[in-house]
GROMACS .gro file of C-alpha atoms in nm:
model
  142
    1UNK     CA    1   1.265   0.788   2.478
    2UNK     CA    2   1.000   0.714   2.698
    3UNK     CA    3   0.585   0.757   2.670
    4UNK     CA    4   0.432   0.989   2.883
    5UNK     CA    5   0.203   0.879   3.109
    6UNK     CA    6  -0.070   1.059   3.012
    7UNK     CA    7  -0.113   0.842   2.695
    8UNK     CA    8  -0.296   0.564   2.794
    9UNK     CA    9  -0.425   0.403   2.468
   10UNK     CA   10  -0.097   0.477   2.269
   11UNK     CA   11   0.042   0.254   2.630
   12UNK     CA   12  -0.190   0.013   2.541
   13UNK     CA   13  -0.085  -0.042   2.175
   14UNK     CA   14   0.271  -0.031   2.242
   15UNK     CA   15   0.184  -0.331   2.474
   16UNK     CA   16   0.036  -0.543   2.165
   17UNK     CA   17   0.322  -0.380   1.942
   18UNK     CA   18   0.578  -0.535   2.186
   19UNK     CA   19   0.407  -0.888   2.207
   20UNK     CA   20   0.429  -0.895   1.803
   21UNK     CA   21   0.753  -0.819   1.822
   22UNK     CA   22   0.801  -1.113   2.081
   23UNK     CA   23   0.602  -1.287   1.839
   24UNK     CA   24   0.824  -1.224   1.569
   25UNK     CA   25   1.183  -1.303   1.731
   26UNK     CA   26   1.004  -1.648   1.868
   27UNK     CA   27   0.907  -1.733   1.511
   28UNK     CA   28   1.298  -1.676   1.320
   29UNK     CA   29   1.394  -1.868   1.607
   30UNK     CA   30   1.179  -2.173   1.506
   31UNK     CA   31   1.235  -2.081   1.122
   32UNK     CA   32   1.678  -2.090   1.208
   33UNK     CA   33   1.626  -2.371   1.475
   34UNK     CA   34   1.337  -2.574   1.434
   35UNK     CA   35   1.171  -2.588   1.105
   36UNK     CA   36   1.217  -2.854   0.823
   37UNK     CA   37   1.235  -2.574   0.562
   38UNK     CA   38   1.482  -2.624   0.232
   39UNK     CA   39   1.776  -2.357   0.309
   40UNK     CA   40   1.604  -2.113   0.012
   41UNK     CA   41   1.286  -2.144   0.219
   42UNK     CA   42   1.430  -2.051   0.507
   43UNK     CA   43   1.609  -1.739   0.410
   44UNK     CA   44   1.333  -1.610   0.239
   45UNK     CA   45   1.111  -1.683   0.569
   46UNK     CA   46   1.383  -1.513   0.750
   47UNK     CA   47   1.388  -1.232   0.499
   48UNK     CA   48   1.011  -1.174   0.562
   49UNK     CA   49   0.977  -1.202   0.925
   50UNK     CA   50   1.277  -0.970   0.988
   51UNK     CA   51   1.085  -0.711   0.733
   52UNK     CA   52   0.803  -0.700   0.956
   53UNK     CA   53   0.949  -0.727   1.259
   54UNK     CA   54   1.135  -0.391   1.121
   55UNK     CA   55   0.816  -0.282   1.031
   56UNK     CA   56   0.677  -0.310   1.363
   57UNK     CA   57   0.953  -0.137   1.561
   58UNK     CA   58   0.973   0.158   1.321
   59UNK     CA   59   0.576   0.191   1.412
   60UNK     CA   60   0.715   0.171   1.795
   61UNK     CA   61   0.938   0.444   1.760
   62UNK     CA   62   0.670   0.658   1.578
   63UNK     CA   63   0.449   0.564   1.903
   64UNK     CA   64   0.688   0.671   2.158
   65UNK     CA   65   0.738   0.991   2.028
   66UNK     CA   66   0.401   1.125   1.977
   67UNK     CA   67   0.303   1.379   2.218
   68UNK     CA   68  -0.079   1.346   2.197
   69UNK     CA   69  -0.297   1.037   2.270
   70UNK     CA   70  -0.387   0.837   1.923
   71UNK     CA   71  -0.777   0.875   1.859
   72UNK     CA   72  -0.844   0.466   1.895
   73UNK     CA   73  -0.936   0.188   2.078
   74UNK     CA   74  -0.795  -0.163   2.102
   75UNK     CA   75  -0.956  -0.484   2.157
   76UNK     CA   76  -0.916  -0.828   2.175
   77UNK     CA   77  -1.228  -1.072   2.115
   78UNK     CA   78  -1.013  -1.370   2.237
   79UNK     CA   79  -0.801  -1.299   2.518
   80UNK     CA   80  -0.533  -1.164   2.293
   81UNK     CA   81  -0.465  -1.388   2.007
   82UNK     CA   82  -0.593  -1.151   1.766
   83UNK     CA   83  -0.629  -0.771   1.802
   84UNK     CA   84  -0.896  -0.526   1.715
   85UNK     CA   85  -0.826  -0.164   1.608
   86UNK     CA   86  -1.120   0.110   1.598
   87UNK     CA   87  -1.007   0.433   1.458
   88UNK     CA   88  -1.192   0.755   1.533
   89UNK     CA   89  -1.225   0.964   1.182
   90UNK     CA   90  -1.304   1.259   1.336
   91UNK     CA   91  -0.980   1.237   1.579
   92UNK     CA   92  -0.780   1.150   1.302
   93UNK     CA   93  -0.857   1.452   1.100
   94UNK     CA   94  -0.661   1.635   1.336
   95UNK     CA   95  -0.320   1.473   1.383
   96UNK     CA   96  -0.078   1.569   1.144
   97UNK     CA   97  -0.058   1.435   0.792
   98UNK     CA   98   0.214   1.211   0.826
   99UNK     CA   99   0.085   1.053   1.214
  100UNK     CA  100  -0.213   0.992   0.978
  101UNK     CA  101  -0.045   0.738   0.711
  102UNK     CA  102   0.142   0.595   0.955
  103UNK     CA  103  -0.177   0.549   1.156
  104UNK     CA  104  -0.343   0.388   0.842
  105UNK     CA  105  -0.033   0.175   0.769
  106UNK     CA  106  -0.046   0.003   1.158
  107UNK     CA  107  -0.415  -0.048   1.066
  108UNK     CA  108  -0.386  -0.251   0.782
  109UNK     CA  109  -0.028  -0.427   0.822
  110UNK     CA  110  -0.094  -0.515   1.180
  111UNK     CA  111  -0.528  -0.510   1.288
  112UNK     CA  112  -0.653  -0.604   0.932
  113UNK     CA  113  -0.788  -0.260   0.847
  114UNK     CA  114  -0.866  -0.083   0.520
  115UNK     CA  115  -0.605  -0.070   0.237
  116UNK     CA  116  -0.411   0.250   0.236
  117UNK     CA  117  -0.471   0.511  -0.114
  118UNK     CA  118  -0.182   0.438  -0.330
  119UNK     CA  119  -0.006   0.817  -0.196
  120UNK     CA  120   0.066   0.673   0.136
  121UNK     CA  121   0.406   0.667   0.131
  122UNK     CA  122   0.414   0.502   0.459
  123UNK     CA  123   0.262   0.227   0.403
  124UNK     CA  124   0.446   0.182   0.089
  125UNK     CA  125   0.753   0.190   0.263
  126UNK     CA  126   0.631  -0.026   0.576
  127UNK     CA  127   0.486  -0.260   0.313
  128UNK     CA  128   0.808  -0.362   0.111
  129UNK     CA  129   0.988  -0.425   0.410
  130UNK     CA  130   1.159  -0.745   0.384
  131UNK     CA  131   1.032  -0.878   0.026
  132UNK     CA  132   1.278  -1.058  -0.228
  133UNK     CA  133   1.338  -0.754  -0.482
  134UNK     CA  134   1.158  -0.975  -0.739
  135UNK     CA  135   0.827  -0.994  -0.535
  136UNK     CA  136   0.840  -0.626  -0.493
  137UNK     CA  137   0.849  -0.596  -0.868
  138UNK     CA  138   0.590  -0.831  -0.938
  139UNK     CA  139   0.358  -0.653  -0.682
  140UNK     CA  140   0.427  -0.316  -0.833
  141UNK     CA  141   0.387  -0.445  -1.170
  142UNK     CA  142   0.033  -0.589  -1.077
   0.00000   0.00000   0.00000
Protein backbone atom coordinates (compact mmCIF):
# COMPACT_ATOMS: atom_id res chain seq x y z
CA UNK A 1 0.00 0.00 0.00
CA UNK A 2 1.47 3.11 -0.80
CA UNK A 3 0.81 7.01 0.56
CA UNK A 4 -0.50 9.31 -1.73
CA UNK A 5 1.34 12.06 -2.53
CA UNK A 6 -0.79 14.53 -1.56
CA UNK A 7 -0.12 13.80 2.17
CA UNK A 8 2.76 15.57 2.98
CA UNK A 9 2.85 15.68 6.83
CA UNK A 10 1.49 12.03 7.25
CA UNK A 11 5.05 11.57 4.58
CA UNK A 12 6.80 13.29 7.03
CA UNK A 13 5.86 11.15 10.08
CA UNK A 14 6.16 7.97 8.36
CA UNK A 15 9.81 9.21 7.81
CA UNK A 16 10.43 9.50 11.79
CA UNK A 17 8.14 6.27 12.18
CA UNK A 18 10.64 4.42 9.89
CA UNK A 19 13.89 5.78 11.64
CA UNK A 20 12.32 4.36 15.10
CA UNK A 21 11.82 1.41 13.63
CA UNK A 22 15.58 1.44 12.40
CA UNK A 23 16.10 2.46 15.80
CA UNK A 24 14.51 -0.40 17.20
CA UNK A 25 16.02 -3.40 15.00
CA UNK A 26 19.67 -1.63 15.75
CA UNK A 27 18.96 -1.84 19.46
CA UNK A 28 17.80 -6.07 19.68
CA UNK A 29 20.76 -6.31 17.66
CA UNK A 30 23.05 -4.85 20.42
CA UNK A 31 20.67 -6.44 23.19
CA UNK A 32 21.26 -10.40 21.11
CA UNK A 33 24.90 -9.38 20.08
CA UNK A 34 26.48 -6.95 22.13
CA UNK A 35 25.21 -6.36 25.55
CA UNK A 36 26.51 -7.88 28.90
CA UNK A 37 22.90 -8.56 29.99
CA UNK A 38 22.10 -11.94 32.27
CA UNK A 39 20.09 -14.25 29.64
CA UNK A 40 16.59 -13.27 31.77
CA UNK A 41 17.60 -9.66 31.09
CA UNK A 42 17.97 -10.09 27.78
CA UNK A 43 14.80 -11.79 26.83
CA UNK A 44 12.82 -9.55 28.65
CA UNK A 45 14.75 -6.53 26.78
CA UNK A 46 14.03 -8.41 23.69
CA UNK A 47 10.45 -8.95 24.73
CA UNK A 48 10.04 -5.12 25.13
CA UNK A 49 11.75 -3.74 22.20
CA UNK A 50 10.00 -6.19 19.81
CA UNK A 51 6.53 -4.88 21.58
CA UNK A 52 7.23 -1.52 20.49
CA UNK A 53 8.76 -2.04 17.52
CA UNK A 54 5.20 -3.90 16.80
CA UNK A 55 3.73 -1.03 18.14
CA UNK A 56 5.27 1.24 15.81
CA UNK A 57 4.60 -0.63 12.56
CA UNK A 58 0.94 -1.25 13.40
CA UNK A 59 0.87 2.83 13.71
CA UNK A 60 2.65 2.62 10.05
CA UNK A 61 0.10 0.66 8.57
CA UNK A 62 -2.69 2.86 10.13
CA UNK A 63 -0.59 5.84 8.38
CA UNK A 64 -0.44 4.42 5.01
CA UNK A 65 -3.88 3.87 4.71
CA UNK A 66 -5.43 7.04 5.66
CA UNK A 67 -6.81 8.93 2.88
CA UNK A 68 -6.73 12.47 4.37
CA UNK A 69 -3.69 14.46 5.63
CA UNK A 70 -3.31 14.10 9.71
CA UNK A 71 -4.05 17.65 11.32
CA UNK A 72 -0.20 18.01 12.84
CA UNK A 73 3.05 19.17 12.65
CA UNK A 74 6.40 17.57 13.39
CA UNK A 75 9.50 18.95 14.68
CA UNK A 76 12.73 18.31 15.77
CA UNK A 77 14.60 20.87 18.23
CA UNK A 78 17.90 18.90 17.69
CA UNK A 79 18.46 17.79 14.33
CA UNK A 80 16.42 14.71 14.90
CA UNK A 81 17.32 12.99 18.05
CA UNK A 82 14.14 13.72 19.59
CA UNK A 83 10.80 14.52 17.88
CA UNK A 84 8.11 17.04 18.49
CA UNK A 85 4.39 16.40 17.76
CA UNK A 86 1.74 19.41 17.67
CA UNK A 87 -1.74 18.23 17.25
CA UNK A 88 -4.43 20.52 15.90
CA UNK A 89 -7.78 19.98 18.20
CA UNK A 90 -9.88 21.47 15.94
CA UNK A 91 -8.58 19.09 12.93
CA UNK A 92 -8.83 16.29 15.05
CA UNK A 93 -12.43 16.70 15.84
CA UNK A 94 -13.08 15.71 12.46
CA UNK A 95 -11.28 12.46 11.64
CA UNK A 96 -13.04 9.54 12.58
CA UNK A 97 -13.24 8.18 16.09
CA UNK A 98 -10.96 5.48 15.84
CA UNK A 99 -7.99 7.72 13.52
CA UNK A 100 -8.50 9.79 16.72
CA UNK A 101 -7.21 7.16 19.52
CA UNK A 102 -4.84 5.97 17.40
CA UNK A 103 -3.72 9.56 16.83
CA UNK A 104 -3.58 10.05 20.69
CA UNK A 105 -1.83 6.68 21.21
CA UNK A 106 1.32 7.80 18.58
CA UNK A 107 1.29 10.99 20.71
CA UNK A 108 1.99 9.68 23.89
CA UNK A 109 3.89 6.23 23.13
CA UNK A 110 6.13 7.84 20.59
CA UNK A 111 6.36 12.29 20.98
CA UNK A 112 5.73 12.33 24.82
CA UNK A 113 2.19 13.68 24.60
CA UNK A 114 -0.78 13.62 26.97
CA UNK A 115 -1.95 10.31 28.55
CA UNK A 116 -4.81 8.76 26.69
CA UNK A 117 -8.63 8.54 28.86
CA UNK A 118 -8.74 5.08 30.12
CA UNK A 119 -11.59 4.17 26.92
CA UNK A 120 -8.91 4.34 24.40
CA UNK A 121 -8.75 1.08 23.42
CA UNK A 122 -5.91 1.83 21.21
CA UNK A 123 -3.68 2.85 23.26
CA UNK A 124 -4.47 0.12 25.58
CA UNK A 125 -3.72 -2.27 23.09
CA UNK A 126 -0.53 -0.38 21.62
CA UNK A 127 0.49 -0.01 25.27
CA UNK A 128 0.71 -3.77 26.43
CA UNK A 129 2.57 -4.65 23.54
CA UNK A 130 5.45 -6.65 24.50
CA UNK A 131 5.16 -6.63 28.52
CA UNK A 132 5.87 -9.89 30.67
CA UNK A 133 2.08 -10.93 31.47
CA UNK A 134 2.98 -10.19 35.12
CA UNK A 135 3.87 -6.46 34.46
CA UNK A 136 0.68 -6.11 32.59
CA UNK A 137 -1.11 -7.28 35.68
CA UNK A 138 0.65 -5.26 38.03
CA UNK A 139 -0.02 -2.12 35.83
CA UNK A 140 -3.67 -2.91 35.58
CA UNK A 141 -3.89 -3.65 39.13
CA UNK A 142 -2.33 -0.14 40.00
Amino acid sequence: MTMDDSLARNKALLRILEDMVAASERAEAWVSKDSDLDPESSRLMTDMNKGDRDSIEMIVVWLKGLTVDLPITVSSPNGGRTWNLSIDDAGKANLESSDQDMLSAMAYMLFDGPEPGPDNDMANKLLGQGLPDRLKRDIAGS
